[in-house]
PDB file of C-alpha atoms and ligand atoms in Angstrom:
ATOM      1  CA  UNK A  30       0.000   0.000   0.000  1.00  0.00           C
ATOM      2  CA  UNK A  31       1.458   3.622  -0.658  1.00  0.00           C
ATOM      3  CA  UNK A  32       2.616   5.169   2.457  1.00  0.00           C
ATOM      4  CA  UNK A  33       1.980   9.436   2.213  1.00  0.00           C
ATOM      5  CA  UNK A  34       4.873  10.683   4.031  1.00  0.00           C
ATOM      6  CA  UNK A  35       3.838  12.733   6.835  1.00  0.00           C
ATOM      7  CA  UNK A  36       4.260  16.841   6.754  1.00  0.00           C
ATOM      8  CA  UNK A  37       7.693  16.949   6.520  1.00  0.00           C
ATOM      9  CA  UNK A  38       9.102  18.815  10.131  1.00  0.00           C
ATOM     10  CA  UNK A  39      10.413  22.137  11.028  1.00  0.00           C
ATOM     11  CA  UNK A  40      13.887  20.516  10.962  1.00  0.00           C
ATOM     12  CA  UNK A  41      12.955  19.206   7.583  1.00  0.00           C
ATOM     13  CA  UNK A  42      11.636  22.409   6.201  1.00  0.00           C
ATOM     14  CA  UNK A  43      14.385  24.455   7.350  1.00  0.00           C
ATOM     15  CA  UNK A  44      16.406  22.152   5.466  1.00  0.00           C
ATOM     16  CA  UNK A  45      14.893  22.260   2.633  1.00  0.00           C
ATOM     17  CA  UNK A  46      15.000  25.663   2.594  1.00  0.00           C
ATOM     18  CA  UNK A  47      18.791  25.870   3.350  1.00  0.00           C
ATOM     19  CA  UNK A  48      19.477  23.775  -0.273  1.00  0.00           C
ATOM     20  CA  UNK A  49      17.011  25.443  -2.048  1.00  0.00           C
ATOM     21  CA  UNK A  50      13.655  24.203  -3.495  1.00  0.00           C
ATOM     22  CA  UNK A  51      13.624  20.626  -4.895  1.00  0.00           C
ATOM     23  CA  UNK A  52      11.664  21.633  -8.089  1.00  0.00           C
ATOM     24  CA  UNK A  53      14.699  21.350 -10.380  1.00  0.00           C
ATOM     25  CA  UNK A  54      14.609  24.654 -13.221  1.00  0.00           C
ATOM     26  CA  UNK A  55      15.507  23.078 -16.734  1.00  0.00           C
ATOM     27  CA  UNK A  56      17.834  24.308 -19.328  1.00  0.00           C
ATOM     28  CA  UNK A  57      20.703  25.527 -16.794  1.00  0.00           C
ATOM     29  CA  UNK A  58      23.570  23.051 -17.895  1.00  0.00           C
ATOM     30  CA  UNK A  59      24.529  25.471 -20.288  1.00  0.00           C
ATOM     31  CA  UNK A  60      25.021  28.368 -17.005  1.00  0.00           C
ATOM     32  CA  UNK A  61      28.955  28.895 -16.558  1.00  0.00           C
ATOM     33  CA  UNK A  62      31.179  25.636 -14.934  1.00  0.00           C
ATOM     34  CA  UNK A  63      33.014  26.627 -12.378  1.00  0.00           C
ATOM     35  CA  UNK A  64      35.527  24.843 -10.530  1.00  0.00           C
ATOM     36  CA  UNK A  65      34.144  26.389  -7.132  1.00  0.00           C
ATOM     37  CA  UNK A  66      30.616  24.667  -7.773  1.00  0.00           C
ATOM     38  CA  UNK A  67      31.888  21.258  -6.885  1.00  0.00           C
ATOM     39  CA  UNK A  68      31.382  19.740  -3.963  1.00  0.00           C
ATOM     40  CA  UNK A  69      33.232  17.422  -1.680  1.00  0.00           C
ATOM     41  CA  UNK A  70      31.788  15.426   0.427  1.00  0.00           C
ATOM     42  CA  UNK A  71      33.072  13.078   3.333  1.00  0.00           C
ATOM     43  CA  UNK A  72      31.652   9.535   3.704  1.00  0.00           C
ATOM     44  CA  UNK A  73      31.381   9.150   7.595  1.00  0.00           C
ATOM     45  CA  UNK A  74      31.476   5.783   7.336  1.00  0.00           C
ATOM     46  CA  UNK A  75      35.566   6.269   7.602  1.00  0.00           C
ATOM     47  CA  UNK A  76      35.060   8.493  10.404  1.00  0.00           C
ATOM     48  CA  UNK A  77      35.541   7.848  13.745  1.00  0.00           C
ATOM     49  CA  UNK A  78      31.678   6.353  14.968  1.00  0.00           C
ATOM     50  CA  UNK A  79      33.196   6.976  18.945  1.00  0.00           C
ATOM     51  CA  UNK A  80      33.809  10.503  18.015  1.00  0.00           C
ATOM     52  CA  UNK A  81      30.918  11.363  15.223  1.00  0.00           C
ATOM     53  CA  UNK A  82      29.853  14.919  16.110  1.00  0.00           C
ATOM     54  CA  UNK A  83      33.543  15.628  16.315  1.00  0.00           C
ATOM     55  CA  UNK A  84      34.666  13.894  13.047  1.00  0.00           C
ATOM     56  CA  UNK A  85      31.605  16.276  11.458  1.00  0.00           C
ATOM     57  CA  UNK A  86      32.847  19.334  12.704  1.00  0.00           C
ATOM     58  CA  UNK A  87      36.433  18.789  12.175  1.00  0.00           C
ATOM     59  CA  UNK A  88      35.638  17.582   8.633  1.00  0.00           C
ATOM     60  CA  UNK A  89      34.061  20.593   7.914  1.00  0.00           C
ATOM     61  CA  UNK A  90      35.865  22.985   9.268  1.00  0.00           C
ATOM     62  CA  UNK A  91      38.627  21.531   7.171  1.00  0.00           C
ATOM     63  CA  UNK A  92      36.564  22.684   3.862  1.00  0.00           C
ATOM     64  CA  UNK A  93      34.582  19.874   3.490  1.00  0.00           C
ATOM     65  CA  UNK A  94      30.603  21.053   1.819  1.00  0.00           C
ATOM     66  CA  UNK A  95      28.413  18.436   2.754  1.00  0.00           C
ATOM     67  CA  UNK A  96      28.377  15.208   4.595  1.00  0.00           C
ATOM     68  CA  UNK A  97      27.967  11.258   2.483  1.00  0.00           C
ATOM     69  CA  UNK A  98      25.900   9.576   5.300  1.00  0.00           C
ATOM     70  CA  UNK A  99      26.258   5.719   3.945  1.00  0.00           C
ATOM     71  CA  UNK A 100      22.668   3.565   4.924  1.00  0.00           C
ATOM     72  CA  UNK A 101      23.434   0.132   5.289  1.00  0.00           C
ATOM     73  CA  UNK A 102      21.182  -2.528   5.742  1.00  0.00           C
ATOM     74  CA  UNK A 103      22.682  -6.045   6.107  1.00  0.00           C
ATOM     75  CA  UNK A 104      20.168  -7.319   3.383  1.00  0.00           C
ATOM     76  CA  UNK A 105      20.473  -4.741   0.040  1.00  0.00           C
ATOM     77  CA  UNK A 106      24.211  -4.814   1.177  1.00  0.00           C
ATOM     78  CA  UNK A 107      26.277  -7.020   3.280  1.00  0.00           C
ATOM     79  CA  UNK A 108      26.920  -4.181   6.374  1.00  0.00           C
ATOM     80  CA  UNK A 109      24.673  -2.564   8.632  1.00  0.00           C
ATOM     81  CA  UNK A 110      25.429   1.080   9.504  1.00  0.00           C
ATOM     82  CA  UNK A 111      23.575   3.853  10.117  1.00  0.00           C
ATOM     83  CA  UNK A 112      19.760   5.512  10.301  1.00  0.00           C
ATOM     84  CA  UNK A 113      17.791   8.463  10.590  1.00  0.00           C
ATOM     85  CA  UNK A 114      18.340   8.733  14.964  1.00  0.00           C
ATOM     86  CA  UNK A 115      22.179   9.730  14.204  1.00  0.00           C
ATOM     87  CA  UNK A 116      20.850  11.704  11.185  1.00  0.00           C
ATOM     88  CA  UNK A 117      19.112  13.331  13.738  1.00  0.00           C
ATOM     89  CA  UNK A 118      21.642  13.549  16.566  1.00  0.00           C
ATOM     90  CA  UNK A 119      23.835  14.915  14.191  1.00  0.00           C
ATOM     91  CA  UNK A 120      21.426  17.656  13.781  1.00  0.00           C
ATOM     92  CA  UNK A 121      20.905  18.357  17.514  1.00  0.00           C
ATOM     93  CA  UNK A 122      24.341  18.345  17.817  1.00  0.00           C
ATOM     94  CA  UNK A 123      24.378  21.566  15.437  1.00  0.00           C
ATOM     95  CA  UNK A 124      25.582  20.537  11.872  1.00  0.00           C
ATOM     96  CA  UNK A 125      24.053  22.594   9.676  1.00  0.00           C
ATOM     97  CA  UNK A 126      25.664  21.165   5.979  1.00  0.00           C
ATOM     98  CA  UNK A 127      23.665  19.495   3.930  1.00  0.00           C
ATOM     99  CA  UNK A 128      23.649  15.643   5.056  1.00  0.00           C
ATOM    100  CA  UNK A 129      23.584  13.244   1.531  1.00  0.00           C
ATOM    101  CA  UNK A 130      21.898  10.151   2.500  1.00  0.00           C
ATOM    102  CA  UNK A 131      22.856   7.293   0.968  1.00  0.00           C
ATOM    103  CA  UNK A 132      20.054   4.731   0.975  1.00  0.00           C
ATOM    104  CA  UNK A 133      21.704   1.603   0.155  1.00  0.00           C
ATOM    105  CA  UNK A 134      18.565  -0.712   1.494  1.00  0.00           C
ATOM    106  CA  UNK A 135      15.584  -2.322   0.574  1.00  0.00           C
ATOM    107  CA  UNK A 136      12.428  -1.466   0.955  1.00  0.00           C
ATOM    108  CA  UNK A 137      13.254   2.042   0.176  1.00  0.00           C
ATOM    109  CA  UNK A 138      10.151   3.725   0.740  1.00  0.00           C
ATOM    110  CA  UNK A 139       9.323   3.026   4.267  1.00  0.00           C
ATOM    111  CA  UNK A 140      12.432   4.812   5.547  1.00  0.00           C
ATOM    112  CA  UNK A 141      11.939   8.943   3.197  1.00  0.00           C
ATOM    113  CA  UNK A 142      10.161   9.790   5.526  1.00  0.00           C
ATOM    114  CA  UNK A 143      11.841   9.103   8.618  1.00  0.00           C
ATOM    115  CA  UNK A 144      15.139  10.544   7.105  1.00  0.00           C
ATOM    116  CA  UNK A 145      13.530  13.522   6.002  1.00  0.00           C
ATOM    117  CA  UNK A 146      11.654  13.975   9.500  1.00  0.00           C
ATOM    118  CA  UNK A 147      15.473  14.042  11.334  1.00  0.00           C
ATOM    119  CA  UNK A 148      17.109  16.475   8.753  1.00  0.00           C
ATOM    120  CA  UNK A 149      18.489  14.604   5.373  1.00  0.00           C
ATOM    121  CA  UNK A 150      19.024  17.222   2.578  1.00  0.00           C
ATOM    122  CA  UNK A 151      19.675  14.894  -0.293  1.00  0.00           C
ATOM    123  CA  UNK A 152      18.419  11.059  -0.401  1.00  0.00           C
ATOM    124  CA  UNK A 153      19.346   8.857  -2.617  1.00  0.00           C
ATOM    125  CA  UNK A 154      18.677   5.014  -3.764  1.00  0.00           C
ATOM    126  CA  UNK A 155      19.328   2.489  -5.837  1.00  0.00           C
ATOM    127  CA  UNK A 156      16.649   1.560  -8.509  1.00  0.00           C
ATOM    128  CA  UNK A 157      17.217  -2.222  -7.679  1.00  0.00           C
ATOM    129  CA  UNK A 158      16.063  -1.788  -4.309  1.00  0.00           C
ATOM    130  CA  UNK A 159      12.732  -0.258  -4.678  1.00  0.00           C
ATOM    131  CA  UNK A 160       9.366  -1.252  -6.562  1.00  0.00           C
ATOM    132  CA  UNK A 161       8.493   1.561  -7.890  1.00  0.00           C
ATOM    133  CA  UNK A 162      11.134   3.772  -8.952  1.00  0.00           C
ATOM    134  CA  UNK A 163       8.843   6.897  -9.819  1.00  0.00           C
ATOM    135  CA  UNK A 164       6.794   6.962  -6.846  1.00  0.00           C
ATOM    136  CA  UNK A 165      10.054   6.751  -4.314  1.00  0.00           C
ATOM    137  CA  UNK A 166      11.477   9.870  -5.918  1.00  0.00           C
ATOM    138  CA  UNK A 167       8.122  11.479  -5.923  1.00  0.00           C
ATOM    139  CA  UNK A 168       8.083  10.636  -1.908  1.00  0.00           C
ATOM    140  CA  UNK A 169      11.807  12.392  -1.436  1.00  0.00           C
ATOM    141  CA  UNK A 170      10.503  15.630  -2.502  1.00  0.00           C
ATOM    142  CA  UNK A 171       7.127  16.028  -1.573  1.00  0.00           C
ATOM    143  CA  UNK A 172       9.024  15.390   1.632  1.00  0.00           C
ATOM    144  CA  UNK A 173      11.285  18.210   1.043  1.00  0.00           C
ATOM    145  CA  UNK A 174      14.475  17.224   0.433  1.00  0.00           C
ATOM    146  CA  UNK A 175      16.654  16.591  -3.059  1.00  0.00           C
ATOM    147  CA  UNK A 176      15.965  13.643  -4.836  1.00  0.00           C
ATOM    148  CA  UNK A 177      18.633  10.907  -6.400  1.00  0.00           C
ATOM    149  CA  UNK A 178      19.075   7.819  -8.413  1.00  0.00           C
ATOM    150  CA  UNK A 179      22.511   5.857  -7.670  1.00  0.00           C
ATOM    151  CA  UNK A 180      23.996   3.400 -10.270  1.00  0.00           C
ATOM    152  CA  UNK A 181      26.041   0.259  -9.077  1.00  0.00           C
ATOM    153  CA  UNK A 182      29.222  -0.307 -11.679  1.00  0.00           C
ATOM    154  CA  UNK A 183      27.344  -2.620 -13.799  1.00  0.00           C
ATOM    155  CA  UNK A 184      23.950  -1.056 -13.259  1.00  0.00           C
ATOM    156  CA  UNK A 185      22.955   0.588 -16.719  1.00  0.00           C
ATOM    157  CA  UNK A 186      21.382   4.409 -16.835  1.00  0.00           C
ATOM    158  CA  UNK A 187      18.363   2.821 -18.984  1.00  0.00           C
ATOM    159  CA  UNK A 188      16.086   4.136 -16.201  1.00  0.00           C
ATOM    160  CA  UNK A 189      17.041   7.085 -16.238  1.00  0.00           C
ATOM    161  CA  UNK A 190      15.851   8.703 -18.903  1.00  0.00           C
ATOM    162  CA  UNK A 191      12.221   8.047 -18.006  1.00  0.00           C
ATOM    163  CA  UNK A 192      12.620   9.987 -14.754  1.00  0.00           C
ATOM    164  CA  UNK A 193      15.115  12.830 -15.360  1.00  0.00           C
ATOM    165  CA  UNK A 194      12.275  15.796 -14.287  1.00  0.00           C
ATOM    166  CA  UNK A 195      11.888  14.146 -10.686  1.00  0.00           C
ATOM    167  CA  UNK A 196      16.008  13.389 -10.404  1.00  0.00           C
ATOM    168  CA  UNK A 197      18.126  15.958  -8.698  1.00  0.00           C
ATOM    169  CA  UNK A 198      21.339  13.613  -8.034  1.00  0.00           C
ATOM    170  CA  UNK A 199      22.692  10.879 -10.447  1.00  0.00           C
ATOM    171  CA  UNK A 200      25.227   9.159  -8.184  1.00  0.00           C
ATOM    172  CA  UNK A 201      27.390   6.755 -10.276  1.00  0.00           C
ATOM    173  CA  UNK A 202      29.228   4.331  -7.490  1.00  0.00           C
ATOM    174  CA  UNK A 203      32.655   3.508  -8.752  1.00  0.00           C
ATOM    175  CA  UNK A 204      32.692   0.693  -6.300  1.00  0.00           C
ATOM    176  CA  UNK A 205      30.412  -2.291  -5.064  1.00  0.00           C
ATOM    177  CA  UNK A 206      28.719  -0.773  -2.580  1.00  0.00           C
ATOM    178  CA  UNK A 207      28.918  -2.201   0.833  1.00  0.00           C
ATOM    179  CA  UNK A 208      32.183  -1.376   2.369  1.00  0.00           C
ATOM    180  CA  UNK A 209      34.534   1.929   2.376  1.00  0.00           C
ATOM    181  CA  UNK A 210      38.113   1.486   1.037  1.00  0.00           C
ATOM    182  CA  UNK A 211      37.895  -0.061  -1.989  1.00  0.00           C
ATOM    183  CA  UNK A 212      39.794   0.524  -5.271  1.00  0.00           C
ATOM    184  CA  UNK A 213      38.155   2.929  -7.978  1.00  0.00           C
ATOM    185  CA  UNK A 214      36.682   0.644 -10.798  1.00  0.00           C
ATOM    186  CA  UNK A 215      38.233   2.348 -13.967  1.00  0.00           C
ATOM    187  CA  UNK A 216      35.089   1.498 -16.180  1.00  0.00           C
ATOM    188  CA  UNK A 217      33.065   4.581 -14.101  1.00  0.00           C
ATOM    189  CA  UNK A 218      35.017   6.884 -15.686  1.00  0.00           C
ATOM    190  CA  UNK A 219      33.280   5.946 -19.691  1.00  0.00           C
ATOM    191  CA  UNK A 220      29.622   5.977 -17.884  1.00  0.00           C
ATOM    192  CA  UNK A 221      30.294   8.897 -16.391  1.00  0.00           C
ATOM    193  CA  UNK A 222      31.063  10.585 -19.275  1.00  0.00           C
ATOM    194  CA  UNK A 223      27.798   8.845 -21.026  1.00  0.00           C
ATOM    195  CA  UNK A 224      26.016  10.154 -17.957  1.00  0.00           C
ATOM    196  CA  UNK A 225      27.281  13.416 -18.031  1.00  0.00           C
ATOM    197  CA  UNK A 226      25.864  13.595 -21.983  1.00  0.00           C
ATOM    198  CA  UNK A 227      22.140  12.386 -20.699  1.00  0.00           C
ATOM    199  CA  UNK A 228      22.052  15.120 -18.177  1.00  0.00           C
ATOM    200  CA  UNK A 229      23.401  17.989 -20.235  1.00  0.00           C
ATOM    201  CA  UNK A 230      21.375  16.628 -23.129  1.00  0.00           C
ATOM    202  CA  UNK A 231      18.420  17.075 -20.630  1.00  0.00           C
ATOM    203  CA  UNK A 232      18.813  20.575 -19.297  1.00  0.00           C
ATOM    204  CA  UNK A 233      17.455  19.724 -15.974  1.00  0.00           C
ATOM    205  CA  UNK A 234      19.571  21.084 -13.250  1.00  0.00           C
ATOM    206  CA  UNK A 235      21.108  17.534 -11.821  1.00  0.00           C
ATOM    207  CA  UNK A 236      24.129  17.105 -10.228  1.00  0.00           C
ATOM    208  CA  UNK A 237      26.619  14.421 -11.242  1.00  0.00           C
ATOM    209  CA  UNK A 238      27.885  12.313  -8.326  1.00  0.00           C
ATOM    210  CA  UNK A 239      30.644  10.007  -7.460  1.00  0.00           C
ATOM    211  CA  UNK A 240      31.372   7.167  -4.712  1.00  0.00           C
ATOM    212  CA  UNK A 241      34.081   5.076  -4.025  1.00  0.00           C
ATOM    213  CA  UNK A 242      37.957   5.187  -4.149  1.00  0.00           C
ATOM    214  CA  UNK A 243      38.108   8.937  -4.771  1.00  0.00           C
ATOM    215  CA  UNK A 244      40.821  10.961  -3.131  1.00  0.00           C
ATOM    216  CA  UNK A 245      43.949  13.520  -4.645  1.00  0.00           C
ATOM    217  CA  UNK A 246      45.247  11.152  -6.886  1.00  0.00           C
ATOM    218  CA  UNK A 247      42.269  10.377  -9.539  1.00  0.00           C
ATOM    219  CA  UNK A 248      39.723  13.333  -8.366  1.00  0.00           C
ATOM    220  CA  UNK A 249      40.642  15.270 -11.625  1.00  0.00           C
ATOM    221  CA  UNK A 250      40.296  12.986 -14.259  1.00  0.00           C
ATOM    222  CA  UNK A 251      36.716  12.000 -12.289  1.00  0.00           C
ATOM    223  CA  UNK A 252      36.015  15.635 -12.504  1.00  0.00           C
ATOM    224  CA  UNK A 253      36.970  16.050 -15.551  1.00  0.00           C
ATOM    225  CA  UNK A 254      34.660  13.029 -17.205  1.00  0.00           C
ATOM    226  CA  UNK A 255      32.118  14.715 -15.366  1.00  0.00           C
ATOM    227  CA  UNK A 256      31.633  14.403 -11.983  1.00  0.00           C
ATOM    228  CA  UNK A 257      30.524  17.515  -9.611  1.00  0.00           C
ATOM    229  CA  UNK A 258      29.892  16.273  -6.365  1.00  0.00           C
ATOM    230  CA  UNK A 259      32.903  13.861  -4.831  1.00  0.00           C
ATOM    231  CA  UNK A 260      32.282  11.757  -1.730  1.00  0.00           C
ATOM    232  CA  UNK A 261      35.855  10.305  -0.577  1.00  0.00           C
ATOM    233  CA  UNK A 262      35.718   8.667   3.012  1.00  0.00           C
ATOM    234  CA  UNK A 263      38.950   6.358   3.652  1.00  0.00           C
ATOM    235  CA  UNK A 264      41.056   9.179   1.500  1.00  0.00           C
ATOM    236  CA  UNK A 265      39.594  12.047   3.900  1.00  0.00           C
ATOM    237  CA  UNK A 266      39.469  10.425   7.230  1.00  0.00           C
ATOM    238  CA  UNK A 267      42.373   8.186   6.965  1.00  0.00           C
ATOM    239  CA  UNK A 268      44.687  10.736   6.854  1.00  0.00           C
ATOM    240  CA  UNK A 269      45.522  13.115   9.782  1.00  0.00           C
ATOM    241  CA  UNK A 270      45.354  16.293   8.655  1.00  0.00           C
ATOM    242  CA  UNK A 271      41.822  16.883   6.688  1.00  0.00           C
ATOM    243  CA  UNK A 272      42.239  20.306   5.923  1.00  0.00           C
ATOM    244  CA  UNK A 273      45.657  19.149   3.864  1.00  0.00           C
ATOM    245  CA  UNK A 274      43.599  16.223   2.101  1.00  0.00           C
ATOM    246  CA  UNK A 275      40.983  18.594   1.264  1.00  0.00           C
ATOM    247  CA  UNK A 276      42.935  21.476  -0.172  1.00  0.00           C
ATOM    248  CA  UNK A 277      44.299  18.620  -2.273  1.00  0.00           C
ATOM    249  CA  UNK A 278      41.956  17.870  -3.746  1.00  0.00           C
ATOM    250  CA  UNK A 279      40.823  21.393  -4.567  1.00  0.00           C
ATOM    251  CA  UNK A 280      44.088  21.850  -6.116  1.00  0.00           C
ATOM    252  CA  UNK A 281      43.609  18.796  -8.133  1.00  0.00           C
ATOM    253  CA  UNK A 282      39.970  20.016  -8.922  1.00  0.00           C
ATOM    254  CA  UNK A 283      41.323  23.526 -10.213  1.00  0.00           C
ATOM    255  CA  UNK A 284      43.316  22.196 -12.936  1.00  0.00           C
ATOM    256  CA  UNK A 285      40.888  20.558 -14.180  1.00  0.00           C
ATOM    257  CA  UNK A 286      40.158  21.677 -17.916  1.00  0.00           C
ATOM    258  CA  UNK A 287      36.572  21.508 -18.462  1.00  0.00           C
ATOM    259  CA  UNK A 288      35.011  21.686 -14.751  1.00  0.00           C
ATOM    260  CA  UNK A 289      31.977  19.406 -14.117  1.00  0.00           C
ATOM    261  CA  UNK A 290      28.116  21.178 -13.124  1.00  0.00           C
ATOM    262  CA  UNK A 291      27.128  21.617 -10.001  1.00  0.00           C
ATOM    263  CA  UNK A 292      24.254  22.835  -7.783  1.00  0.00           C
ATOM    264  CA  UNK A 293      22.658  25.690  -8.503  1.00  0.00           C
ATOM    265  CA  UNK A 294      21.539  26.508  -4.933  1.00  0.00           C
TER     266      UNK A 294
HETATM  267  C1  DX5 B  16      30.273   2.418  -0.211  1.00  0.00           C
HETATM  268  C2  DX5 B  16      29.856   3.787   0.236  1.00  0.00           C
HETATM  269  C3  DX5 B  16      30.867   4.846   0.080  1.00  0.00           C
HETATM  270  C4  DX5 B  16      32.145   4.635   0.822  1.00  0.00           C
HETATM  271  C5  DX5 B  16      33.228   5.349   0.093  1.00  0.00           C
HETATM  272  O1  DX5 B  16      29.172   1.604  -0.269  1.00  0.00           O
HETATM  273  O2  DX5 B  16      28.707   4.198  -0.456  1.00  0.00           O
HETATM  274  O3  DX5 B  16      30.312   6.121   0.403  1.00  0.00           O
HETATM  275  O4  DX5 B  16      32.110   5.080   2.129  1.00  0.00           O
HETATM  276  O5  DX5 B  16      34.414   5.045   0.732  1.00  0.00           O
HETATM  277  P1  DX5 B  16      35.810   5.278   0.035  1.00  0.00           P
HETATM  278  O6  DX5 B  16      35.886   6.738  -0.304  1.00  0.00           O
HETATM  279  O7  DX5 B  16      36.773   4.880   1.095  1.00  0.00           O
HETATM  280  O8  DX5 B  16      35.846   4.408  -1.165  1.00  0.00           O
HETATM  281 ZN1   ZN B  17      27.980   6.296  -0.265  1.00  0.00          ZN
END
């Protein structure tokens, strides 16, 4: 049966109002690329759990934009992480960054709300894990937040293309998803290129994501096949100094040639 989400809450609205409206505008991926559009964000799941609210702050005070909060599930993946209570707590604790949620469980549907209810900007999923691929991205907006599609590495865009007005985030995942640390899966770097052409081709407003084995030493040929918003989590918080990680990667990011699109907030 269709669950309505509830009335999203003040924290929600507020939110929602912080990113901007979740209509997406068409026929901006021709505005101006600029390298200080992307965004970097930090997978907690390399962070410190002991420490979180700490490992948030620090993270962004070292010039990190928004924070990759990583849903496991122990059945759509094997891990079990986090839900919407340290969503929340993260909240109380003061962050006030956008927080990317990462849905990588199944059923999808039951859970929009609840993230949405304890402060999720962005919420994404993965087609495989839902039933109705349309009606979950319908739920993440009415329920005021940003609204995004994530493709495993062998995943094809097919679906895509059907759903591009209701999609604010493509998120290609250049690993299996699952576990932090792994090695960047070359092939990501041809689909994102493809999907960079499908949402330019489009002119909706969507940002191109990336996940998995990012840090300095690939970030600028990602960027420059396409990608605009970078999560990175073992190459961020295994090193001990995020500020010098980060401004690495912003160095990398400024050379590139032919900067990716990102958010118009
Ligand atoms: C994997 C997660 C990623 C992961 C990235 O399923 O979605 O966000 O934390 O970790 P790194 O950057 O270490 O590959
Ligand atoms: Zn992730």
């Amino acid at each position: 049966m269709l669950r309505l989400v509830t009335i999203a809450s003040a924290t929600a609205a507020a939110t929602a109002m912080r990113v901007g409206s979740a209509a997406t505008a068409p026929a901006r991926a021709s505005a101006a690329r600029m390298a200080s559009n992307y965004i970097i964000a930090p997978s907690i799941l390399s962070a410190d759990f002991a420490n979180l609210g700490k490992e948030v702050d620090d993270v962004l005070a070292a010039g990190a934009d928004t924070v990759h909060f990583d849903v496991m599930d122990n059945h759509y993946v094997p891990n079990l992480t986090i839900g919407p209570m340290v969503c929340k707590a993260l909240r109380n604790h003061g962050v006030e960054a956008p927080i990317d949620v990462h849905l990588m469980v199944s059923p999808v549907d039951r859970i929009i709300g609840e993230f949405a209810d304890a402060g999720a900007s962005y919420i994404t999923f993965h087609p495989e894990a839902t039933g109705h691929i349309d009606r979950s991205l319908q739920l993440i907006r009415a329920a005021g937040c940003k609204s995004g599609l994530v493709f495993n590495p062998a995943t094809s865009l097919d679906c895509l293309k059907y759903v591009m007005d209701k999609v604010d985030i493509v998120l290609l995942m250049s690993v299996n998803p699952g576990f932090g640390g792994q090695k960047f899966i070359p092939a990501t770097l041809d689909k994102l290129r493809e999907a960079r052409k499908l949402i330019d081709e489009s002119g909706y407003d969507i940002s191109l994501e990336i996940d998995g084995g990012v840090g300095p030493a690939n970030i600028a040929e990602v960027a420059e096949a396409g990608a605009d918003m970078f999560v990175a989590g073992s190459a961020i918080f295994n090193t001990p100094d995020y500020k010098e990680t980060i401004d690495k990667m912003r160095a990398e990011l400024a050379k590139v040639p032919v900067p990716g699109k990102a958010f118009t907030f």
